[in-house]
Coordinates of C-alpha atoms in Angstrom, one line a residue:
X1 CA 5.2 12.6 34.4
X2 CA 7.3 9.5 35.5
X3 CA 4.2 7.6 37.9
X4 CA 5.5 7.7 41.5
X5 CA 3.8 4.1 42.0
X6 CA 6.2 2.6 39.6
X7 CA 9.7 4.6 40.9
X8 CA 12.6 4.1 38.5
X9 CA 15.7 6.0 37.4
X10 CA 15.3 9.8 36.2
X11 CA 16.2 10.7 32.5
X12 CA 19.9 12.2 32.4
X13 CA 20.1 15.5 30.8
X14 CA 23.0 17.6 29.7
X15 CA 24.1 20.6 26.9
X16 CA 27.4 19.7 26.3
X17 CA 27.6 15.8 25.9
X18 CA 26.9 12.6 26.9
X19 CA 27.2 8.7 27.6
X20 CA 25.3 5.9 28.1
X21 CA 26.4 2.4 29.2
X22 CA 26.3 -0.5 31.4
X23 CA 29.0 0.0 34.2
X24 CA 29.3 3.3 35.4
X25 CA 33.1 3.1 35.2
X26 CA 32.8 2.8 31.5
X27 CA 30.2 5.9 31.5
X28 CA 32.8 8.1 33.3
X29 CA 35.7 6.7 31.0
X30 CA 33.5 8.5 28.4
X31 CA 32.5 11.4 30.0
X32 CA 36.6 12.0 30.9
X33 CA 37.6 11.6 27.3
X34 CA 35.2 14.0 26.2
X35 CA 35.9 16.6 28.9
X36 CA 39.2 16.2 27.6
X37 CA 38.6 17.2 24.6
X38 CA 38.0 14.0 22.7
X39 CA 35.3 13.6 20.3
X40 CA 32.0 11.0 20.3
X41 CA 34.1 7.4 18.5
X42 CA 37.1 8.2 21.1
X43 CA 35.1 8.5 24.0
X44 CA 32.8 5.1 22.8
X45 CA 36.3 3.4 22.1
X46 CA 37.7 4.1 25.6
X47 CA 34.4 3.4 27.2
X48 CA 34.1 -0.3 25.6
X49 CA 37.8 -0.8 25.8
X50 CA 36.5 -0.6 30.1
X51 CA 33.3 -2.5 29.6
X52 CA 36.5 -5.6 28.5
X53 CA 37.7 -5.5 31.6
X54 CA 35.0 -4.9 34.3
X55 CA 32.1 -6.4 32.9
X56 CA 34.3 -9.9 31.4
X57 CA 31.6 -11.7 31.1
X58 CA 29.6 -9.1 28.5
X59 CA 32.3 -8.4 26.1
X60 CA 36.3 -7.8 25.5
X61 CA 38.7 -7.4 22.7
X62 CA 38.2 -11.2 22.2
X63 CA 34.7 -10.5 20.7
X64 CA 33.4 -8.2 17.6
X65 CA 31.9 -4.9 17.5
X66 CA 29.6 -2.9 14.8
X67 CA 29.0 0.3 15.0
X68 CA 26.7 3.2 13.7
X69 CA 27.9 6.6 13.7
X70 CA 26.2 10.2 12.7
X71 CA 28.8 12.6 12.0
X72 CA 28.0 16.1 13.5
X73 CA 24.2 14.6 13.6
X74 CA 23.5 14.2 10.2
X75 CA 21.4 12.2 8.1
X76 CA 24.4 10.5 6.1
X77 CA 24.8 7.1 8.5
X78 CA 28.1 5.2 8.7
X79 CA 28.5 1.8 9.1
X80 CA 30.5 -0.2 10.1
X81 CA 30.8 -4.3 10.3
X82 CA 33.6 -5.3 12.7
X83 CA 32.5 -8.8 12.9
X84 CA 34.9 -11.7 12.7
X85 CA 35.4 -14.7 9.8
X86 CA 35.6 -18.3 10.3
X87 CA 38.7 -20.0 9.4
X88 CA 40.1 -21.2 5.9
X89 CA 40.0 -24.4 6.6
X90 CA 36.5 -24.7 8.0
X91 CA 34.4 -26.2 5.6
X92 CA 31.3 -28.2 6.4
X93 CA 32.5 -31.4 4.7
X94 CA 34.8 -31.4 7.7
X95 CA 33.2 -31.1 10.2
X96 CA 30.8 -33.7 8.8
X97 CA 33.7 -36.2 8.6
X98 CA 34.6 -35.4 12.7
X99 CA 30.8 -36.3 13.4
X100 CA 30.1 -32.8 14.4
X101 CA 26.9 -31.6 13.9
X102 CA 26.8 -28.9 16.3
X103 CA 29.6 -26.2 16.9
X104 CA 29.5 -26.5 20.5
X105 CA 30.2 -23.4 22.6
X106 CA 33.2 -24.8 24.7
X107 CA 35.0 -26.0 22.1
X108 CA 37.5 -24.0 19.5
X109 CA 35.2 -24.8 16.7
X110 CA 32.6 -21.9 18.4
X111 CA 35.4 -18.8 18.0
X112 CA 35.8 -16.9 15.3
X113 CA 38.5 -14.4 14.7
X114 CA 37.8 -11.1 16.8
X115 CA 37.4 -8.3 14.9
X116 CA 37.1 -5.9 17.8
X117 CA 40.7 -4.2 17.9
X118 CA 40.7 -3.8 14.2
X119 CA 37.5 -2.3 14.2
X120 CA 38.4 0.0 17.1
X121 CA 41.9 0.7 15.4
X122 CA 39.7 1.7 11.6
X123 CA 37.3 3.7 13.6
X124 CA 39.6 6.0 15.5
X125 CA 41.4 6.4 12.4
X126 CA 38.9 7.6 10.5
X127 CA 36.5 9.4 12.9
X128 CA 38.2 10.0 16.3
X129 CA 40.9 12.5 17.2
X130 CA 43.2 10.1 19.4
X131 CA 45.1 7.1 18.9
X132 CA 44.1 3.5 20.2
X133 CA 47.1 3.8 22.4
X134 CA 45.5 6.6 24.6
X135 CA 41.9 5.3 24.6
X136 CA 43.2 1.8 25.6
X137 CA 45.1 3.4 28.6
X138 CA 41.8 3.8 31.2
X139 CA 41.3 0.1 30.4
X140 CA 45.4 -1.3 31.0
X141 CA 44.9 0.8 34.5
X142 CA 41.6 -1.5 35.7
X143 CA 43.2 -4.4 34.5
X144 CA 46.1 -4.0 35.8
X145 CA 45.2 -2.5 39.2
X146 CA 42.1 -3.8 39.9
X147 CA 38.1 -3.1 39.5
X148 CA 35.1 -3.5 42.1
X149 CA 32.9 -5.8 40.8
X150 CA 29.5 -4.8 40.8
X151 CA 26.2 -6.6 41.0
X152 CA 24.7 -7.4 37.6
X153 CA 28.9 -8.6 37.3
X154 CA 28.5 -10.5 40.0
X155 CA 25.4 -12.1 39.4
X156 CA 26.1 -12.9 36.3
X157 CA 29.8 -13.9 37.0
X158 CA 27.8 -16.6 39.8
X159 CA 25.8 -18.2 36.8
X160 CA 28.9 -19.0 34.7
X161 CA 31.3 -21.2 36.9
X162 CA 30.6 -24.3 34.9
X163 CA 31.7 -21.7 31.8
X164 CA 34.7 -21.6 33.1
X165 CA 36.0 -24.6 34.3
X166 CA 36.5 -25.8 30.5
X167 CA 39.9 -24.2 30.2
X168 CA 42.4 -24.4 33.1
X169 CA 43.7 -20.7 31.7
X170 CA 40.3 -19.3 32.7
X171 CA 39.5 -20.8 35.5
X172 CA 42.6 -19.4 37.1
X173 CA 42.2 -16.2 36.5
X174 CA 38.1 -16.0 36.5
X175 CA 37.2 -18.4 39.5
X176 CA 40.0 -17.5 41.8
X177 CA 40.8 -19.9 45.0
X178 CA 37.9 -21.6 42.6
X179 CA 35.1 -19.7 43.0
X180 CA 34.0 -16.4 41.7
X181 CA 34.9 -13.4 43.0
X182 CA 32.5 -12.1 45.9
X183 CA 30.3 -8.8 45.2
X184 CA 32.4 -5.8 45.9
X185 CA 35.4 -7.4 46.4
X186 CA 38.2 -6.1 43.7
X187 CA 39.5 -8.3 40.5
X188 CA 42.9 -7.8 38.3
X189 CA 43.9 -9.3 35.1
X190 CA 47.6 -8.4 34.6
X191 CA 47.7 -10.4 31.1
X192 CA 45.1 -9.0 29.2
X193 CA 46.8 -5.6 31.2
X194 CA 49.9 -6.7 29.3
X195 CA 48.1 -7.7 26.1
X196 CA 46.2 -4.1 26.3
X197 CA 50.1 -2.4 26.8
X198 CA 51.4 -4.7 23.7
X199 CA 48.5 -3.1 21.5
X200 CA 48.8 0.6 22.6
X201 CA 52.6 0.4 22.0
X202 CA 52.5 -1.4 18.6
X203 CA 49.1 -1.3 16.8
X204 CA 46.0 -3.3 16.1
X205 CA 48.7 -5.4 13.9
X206 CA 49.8 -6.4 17.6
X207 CA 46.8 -8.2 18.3
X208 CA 46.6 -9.8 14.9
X209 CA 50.1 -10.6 13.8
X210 CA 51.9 -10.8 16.8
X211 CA 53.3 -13.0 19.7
X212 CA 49.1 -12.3 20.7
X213 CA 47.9 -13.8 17.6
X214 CA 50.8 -16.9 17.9
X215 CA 49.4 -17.5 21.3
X216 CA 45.5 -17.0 20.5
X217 CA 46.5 -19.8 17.6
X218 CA 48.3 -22.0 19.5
X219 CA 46.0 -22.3 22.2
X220 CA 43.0 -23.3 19.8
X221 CA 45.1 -25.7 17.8
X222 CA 46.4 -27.6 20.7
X223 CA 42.2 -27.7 21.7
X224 CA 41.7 -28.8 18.2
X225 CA 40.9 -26.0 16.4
X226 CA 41.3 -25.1 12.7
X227 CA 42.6 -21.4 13.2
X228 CA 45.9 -20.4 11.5
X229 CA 48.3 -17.4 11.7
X230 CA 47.2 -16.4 8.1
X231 CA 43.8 -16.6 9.4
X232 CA 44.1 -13.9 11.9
X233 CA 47.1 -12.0 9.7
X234 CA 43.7 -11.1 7.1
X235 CA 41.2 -10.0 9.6
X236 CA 39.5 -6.9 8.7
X237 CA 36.1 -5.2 9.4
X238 CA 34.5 -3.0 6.5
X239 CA 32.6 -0.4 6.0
X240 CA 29.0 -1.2 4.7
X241 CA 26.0 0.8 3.4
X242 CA 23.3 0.5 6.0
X243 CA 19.4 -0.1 5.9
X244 CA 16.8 1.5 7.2
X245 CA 12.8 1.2 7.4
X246 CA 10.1 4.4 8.5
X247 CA 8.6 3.3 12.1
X248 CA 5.9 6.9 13.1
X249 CA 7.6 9.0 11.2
X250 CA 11.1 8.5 11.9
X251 CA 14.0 7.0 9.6
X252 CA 15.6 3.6 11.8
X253 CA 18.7 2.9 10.7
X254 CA 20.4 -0.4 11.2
X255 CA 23.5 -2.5 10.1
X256 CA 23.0 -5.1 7.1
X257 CA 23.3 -8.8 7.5
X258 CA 24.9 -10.5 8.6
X259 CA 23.6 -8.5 11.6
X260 CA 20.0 -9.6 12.4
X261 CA 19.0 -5.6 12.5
X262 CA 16.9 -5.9 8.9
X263 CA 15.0 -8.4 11.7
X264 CA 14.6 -5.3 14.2
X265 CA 13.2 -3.5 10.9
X266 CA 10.8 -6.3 10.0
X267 CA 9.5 -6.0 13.2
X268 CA 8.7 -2.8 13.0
X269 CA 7.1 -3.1 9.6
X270 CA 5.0 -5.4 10.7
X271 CA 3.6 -3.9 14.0
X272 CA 3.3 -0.5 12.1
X273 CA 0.1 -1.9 10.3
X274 CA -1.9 -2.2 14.2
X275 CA -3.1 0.8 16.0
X276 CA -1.4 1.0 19.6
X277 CA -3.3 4.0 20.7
X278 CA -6.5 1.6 21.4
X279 CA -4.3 -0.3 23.5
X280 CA -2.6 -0.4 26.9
X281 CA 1.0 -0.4 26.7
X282 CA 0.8 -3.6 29.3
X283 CA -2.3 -5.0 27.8
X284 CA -2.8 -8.5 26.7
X285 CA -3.6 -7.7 23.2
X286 CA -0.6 -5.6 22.9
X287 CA 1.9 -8.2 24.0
X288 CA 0.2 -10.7 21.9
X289 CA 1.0 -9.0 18.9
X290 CA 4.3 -8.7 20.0
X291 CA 4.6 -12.4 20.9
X292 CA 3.8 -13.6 17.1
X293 CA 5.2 -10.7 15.6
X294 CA 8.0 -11.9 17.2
X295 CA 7.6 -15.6 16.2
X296 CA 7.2 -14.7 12.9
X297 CA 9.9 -12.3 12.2
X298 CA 12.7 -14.6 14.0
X299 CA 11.1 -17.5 11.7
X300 CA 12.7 -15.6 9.0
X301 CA 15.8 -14.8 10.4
X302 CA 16.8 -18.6 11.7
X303 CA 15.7 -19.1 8.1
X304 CA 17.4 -16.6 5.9
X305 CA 19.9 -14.5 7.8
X306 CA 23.9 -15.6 7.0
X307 CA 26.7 -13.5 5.8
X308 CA 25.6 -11.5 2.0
X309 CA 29.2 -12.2 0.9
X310 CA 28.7 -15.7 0.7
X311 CA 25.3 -16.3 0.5
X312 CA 21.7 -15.2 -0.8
X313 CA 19.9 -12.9 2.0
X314 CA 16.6 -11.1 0.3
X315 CA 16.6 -8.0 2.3
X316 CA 14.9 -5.8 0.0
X317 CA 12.0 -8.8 0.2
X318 CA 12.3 -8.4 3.9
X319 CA 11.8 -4.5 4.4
X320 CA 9.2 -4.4 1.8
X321 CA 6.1 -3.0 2.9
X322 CA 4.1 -6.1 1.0
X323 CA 6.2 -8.7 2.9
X324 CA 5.3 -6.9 5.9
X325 CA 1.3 -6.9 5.3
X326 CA 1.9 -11.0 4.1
X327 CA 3.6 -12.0 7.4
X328 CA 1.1 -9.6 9.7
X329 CA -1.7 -10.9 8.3
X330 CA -0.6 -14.9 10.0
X331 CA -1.4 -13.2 13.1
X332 CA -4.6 -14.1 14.5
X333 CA -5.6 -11.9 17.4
X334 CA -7.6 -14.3 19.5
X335 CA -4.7 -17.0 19.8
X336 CA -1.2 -18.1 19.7
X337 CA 0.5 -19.8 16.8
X338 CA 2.0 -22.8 16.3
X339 CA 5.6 -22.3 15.4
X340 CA 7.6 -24.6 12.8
X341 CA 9.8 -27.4 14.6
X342 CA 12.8 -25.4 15.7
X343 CA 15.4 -24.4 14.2
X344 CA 19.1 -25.6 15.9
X345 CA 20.0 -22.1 17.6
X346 CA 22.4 -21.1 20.2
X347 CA 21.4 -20.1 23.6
X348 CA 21.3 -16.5 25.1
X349 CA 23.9 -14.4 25.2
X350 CA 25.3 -11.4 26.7
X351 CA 26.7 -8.0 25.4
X352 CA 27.7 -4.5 26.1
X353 CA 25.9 -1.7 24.3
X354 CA 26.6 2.0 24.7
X355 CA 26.0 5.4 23.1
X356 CA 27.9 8.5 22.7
X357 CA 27.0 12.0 21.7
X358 CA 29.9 14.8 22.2
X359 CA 29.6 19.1 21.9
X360 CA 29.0 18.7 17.7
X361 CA 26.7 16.2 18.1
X362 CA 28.8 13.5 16.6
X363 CA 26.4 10.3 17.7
X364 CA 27.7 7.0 18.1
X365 CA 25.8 3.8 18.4
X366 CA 28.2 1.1 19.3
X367 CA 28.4 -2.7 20.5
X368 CA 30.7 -5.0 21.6
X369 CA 30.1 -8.7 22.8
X370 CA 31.8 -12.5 23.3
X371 CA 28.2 -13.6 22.1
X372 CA 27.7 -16.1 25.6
X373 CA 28.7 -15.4 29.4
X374 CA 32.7 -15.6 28.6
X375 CA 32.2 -16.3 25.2
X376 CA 33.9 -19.9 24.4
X377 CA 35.3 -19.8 27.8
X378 CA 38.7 -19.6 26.0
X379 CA 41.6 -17.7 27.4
X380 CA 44.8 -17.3 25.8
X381 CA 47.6 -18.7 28.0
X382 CA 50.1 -15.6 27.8
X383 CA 48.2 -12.9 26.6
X384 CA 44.6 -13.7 29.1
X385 CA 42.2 -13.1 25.8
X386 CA 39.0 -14.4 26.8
X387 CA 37.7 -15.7 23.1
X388 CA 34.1 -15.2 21.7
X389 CA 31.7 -18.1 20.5
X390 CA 30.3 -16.3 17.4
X391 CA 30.6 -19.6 15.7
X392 CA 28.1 -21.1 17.5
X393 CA 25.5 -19.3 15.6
X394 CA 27.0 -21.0 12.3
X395 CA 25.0 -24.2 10.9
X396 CA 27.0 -27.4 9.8
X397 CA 23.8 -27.8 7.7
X398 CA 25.3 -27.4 3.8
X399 CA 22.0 -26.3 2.4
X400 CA 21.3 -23.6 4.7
X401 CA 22.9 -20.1 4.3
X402 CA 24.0 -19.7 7.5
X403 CA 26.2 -22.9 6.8
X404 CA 29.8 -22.1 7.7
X405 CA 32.6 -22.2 4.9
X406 CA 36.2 -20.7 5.2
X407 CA 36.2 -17.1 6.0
X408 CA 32.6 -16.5 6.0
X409 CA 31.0 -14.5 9.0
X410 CA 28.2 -16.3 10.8
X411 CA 24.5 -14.7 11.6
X412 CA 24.9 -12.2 13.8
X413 CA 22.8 -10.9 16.9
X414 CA 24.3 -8.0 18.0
X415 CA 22.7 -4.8 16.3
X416 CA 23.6 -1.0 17.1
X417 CA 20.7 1.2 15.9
X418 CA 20.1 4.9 14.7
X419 CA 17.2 7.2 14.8
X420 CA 16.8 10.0 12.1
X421 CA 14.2 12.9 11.3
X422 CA 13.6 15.7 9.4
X423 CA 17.7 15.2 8.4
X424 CA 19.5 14.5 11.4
X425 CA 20.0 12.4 14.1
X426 CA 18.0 11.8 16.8
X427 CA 18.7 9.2 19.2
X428 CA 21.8 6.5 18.9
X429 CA 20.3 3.5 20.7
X430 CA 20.6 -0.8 21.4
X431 CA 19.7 -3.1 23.5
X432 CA 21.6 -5.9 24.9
X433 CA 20.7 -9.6 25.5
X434 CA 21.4 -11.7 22.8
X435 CA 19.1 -12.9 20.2
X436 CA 16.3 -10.8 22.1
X437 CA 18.0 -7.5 20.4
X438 CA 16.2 -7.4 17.6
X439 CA 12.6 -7.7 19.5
X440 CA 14.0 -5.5 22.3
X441 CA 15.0 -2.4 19.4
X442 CA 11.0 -2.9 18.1
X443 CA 9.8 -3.3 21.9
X444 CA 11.5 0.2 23.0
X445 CA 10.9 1.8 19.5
X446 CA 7.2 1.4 20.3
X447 CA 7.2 2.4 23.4
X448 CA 8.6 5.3 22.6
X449 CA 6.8 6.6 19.8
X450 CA 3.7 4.8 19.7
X451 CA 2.7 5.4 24.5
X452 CA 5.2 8.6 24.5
X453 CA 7.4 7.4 26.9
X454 CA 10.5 9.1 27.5
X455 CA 14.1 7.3 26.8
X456 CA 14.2 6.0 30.6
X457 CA 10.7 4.7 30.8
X458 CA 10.5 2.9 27.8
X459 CA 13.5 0.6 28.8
X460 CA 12.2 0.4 32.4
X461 CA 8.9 -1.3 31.3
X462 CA 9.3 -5.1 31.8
X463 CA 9.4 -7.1 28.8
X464 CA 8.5 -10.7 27.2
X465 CA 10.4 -12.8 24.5
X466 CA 9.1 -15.5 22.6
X467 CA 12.1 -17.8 22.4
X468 CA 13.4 -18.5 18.8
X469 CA 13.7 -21.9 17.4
X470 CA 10.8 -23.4 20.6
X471 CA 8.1 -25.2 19.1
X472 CA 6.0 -25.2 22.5
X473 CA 5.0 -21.3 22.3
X474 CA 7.3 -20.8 25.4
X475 CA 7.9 -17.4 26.2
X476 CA 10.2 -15.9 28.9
X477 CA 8.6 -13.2 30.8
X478 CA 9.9 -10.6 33.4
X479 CA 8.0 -10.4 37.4
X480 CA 6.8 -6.9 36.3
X481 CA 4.0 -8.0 33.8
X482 CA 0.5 -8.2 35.9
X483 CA -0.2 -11.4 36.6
X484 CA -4.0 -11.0 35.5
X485 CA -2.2 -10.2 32.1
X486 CA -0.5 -13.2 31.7
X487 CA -3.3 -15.6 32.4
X488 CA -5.2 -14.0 29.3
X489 CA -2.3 -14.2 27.7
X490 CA -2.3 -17.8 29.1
X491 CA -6.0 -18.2 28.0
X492 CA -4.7 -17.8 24.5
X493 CA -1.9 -20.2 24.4
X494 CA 1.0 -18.6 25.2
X495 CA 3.3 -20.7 27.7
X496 CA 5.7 -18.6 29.8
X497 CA 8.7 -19.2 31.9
X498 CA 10.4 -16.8 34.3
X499 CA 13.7 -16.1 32.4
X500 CA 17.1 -17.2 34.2
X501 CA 18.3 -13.4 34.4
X502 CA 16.9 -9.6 33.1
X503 CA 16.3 -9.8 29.2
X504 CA 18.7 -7.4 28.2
X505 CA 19.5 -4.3 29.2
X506 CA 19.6 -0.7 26.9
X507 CA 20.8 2.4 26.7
X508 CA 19.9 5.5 24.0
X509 CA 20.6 9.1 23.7
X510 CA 17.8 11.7 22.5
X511 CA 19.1 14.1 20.6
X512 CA 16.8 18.0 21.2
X513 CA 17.8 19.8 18.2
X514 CA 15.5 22.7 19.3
X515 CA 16.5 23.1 22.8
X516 CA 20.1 22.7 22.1
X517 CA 19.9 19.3 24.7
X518 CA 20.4 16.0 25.6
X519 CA 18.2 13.2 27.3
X520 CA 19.9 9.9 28.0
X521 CA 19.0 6.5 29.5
X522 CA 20.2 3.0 30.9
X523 CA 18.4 0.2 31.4
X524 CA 18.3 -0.6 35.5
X525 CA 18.8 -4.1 34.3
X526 CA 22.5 -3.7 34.0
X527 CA 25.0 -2.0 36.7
X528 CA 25.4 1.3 34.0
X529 CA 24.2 5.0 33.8
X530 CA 23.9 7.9 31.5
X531 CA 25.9 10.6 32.3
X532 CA 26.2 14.4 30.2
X533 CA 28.0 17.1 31.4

């Protein structure tokens, strides 16, 4: 029973279907599509095609996308990578003769080429039943006739301004009369309506070999940028083979690298080998162990993690159960660790996250993202693209493996997950917020399976994140954790900073095999809610 002290949103339930996401708009876009008769991937398309417009700052069809999917609920996982490649002629030589040692977010250097439309386009084509034309309509209509904006929008649209005063292009259309637009008052973007129109009429081969993709190009060149014609005439997402690791008795599928989810799977591998049950779920010692589970685990990601096609990543090493009982035992349960110096990383980011599950229990676990607030703060001229920053993640650094080189993908954060048992799906779920993803999938995961709380309450539980590449032990950490909890944790070492906004925000589907039902939840964090019918 949900504890009345502690009031928070009630589990969605439904028979027939269901969505999850953060805007209600794109929730109802879903729900609509599969009223109509549309299946799980067109309903997830449609939805994130909305998340683009309304929530600008999260995501769009500048950004990438990967995507887990269950057809019919079974055991047999697709995956799919939609992220985007850096350009032919980025090599780190270059760079090193410019004097650039850091891709710097506001700069063309930081985008990659978006792999979002493509992927959408593959997807539908393969596992929806309607064209990208109809599932970009609900989208064209917000964009071209106007949205409400909402409050987690509008906070997060406030913290941005200096975002998007880079590029004249955005400014105009994102800080109108030069400031952002109020709460509840009502936004349009008739370019990227026109761009959305272009696409649904032509094809994904609109977006990449088109009068979009020669002003997308020109737009970076004239900033500086290395990006080419050719470079956005190859894009292409692929289908990969995805991992998984046993957390409790369930199967938790993830994408491969160069997704950090075999991070997510670490995690898990790592916390299995403690005994929660002697814990509380908001005790110090619980939260320790998350905090240098966490250090430790995102050690090896800023060290390893880069794109498989083009460099070395030992995944096997990493999900082996030995690893996992090597790396748990640096964890010393009276006091914080010292963490290496840090590792060069880009800040935190935003992203949309949603999940899907229709009448034959298709499941789809899907995200979208620009990586930062507005991405690069980019905007194509005529076609009012906002473009991601993916490339910040990149090093210039030519011995590590996350160094950038022509048409290599950089490390990515954003991680759609799967839960499987006994041979079928059980829950598509993700969290949002940047590099915290992969310690937000352990953190829910656990408090899940390990304190039995249902989908709702074990996103609503405030949470903690040890800050990658921070060599001080700082650790952001939301208003709901008791006070007398953090000074122990205090006592111990641990240094904490209120974070600048919510960690993240989550949504998941539960999937009742038995009772024929399903039990959704969204994190109160973002504007969004789970809807079934």
């Amino acid at each position: 029973m949900r504890n009345l002290e502690l009031p928070g949103r009630s589990v969605a339930r439904s028979m027939n279907g269901m969505a999850a996401t953060s805007h209600a708009l794109a929730t109802l876009t879903a729900i609509n599509v599969l009223q109509d008769g549309g299946n799980a991937m067109d309903a997830a398309v449609a939805a994130c095609a909305v998340q683009g417009v309304v929530e600008p700052e999260s995501t769009g069809i500048g950004g990438d996308c990967f995507v887990l999917y269950a057809p019919r609920g079974s055991a047999d996982i697709v995956a799919f990578n939609g992220s985007g490649r850096a350009p032919k002629a980025a090599t780190a030589q270059w760079y090193a003769e410019q004097g650039i040692d850091k891709l710097e977010r506001f700069t063309p250097h930081s985008v990659t080429v978006p792999g979002s439309i493509d992927a959408w386009a593959q997807l539908l084509r393969d596992h929806g039943t309607r064209s990208l034309g109809d599932m970009l309509q609900p989208a064209i209509r917000f964009a071209r006739d106007g949205y409400v904006i909402t409050e987690r929008v509008a906070t997060d649209w406030e913290g941005e301004i200096e975002a998007l005063t880079h590029d004249p292009v955005t400014s105009d259309i994102f800080l109108p009369n030069g400031k952002p637009p109020a709460l509840g008052s009502v936004h349009r973007q008739p370019l990227l309506a026109a761009s959305m129109e272009t696409i649904a009429e032509q094809g994904r081969d609109a977006f990449y070999k088109g009068a979009i993709a020669e002003d997308l190009v020109a737009h970076l060149r004239e900033l500086g940028g290395l990006h080419s014609l050719e470079d956005f005439a190859e894009a292409a997402g692929e289908y990969v083979d995805p991992i998984k690791s046993a957390y409790k008795g369930y199967d938790i599928y993830q994408c491969p690298p160069n997704g950090q989810g075999v991070i997510a799977l670490l995690l898990l591998n790592i916390l299995s080998g403690f005994d929660f049950s002697t814990m509380e779920a908001m005790s110090a010692e619980r939260l320790h162990i998350e905090i240098e589970a966490m250090r430790i685990a995102y050690q090896e990601r800023d060290a390893r993690l880069a794109d498989p096609a083009q460099a070395e990543v030992p995944v096997e090493q990493l999900l082996s159960a030995d690893y996992a009982v090597e790396l748990r035992s640096r964890i010393q349960m009276d006091r914080a660790s010292v963490p290496p110096a840090p590792a060069p990383i880009a800040a935190h980011a935003d992203t949309v996250y949603l999940s899907v599950v229709d009448k034959d229990r298709n499941a789809v676990s899907f995200i979208n993202s620009t990586f930062n607030s507005f991405g690069s703060g980019i905007t194509g001229p005529k076609s009012g693209i906002v473009l991601q920053n993916r490339g910040g993640a990149f090093s210039v650094d030519p011995d590590h493996p996350n160094c950038i080189a022509p048409g290599k993908r950089p490390m990515h954060t954003i991680i759609p997950g799967m839960v499987v048992k006994d041979g079928r799906a059980v829950m598509p779920f993700g969290v949002m917020g940047g590099h915290y993803q992969a310690a937000g999938h352990a953190r829910f995961l656990t408090n899940l399976f390990d304190y039995g709380l249902d989908v709702q309450q074990s996103m609503d539980m405030p949470r903690l994140f040890a800050l990658p590449g921070d060599d001080e032990t700082e650790v952001e950490a939301e208003s709901g954790i008791p006070q007398d909890v953090i000074a122990k944790l205090e006592e111990m070492g641990h240094r904490f900073c209120e974070p600048s906004k919510p960690i993240g925000g989550s949504q998941a589907i539960y999937i009742d095999w038995e009772a024929g039902a399903l039990a959704g939840g969204s994190d109160p964090r973002k504007d969004g809610c789970a809807l079934g019918y």
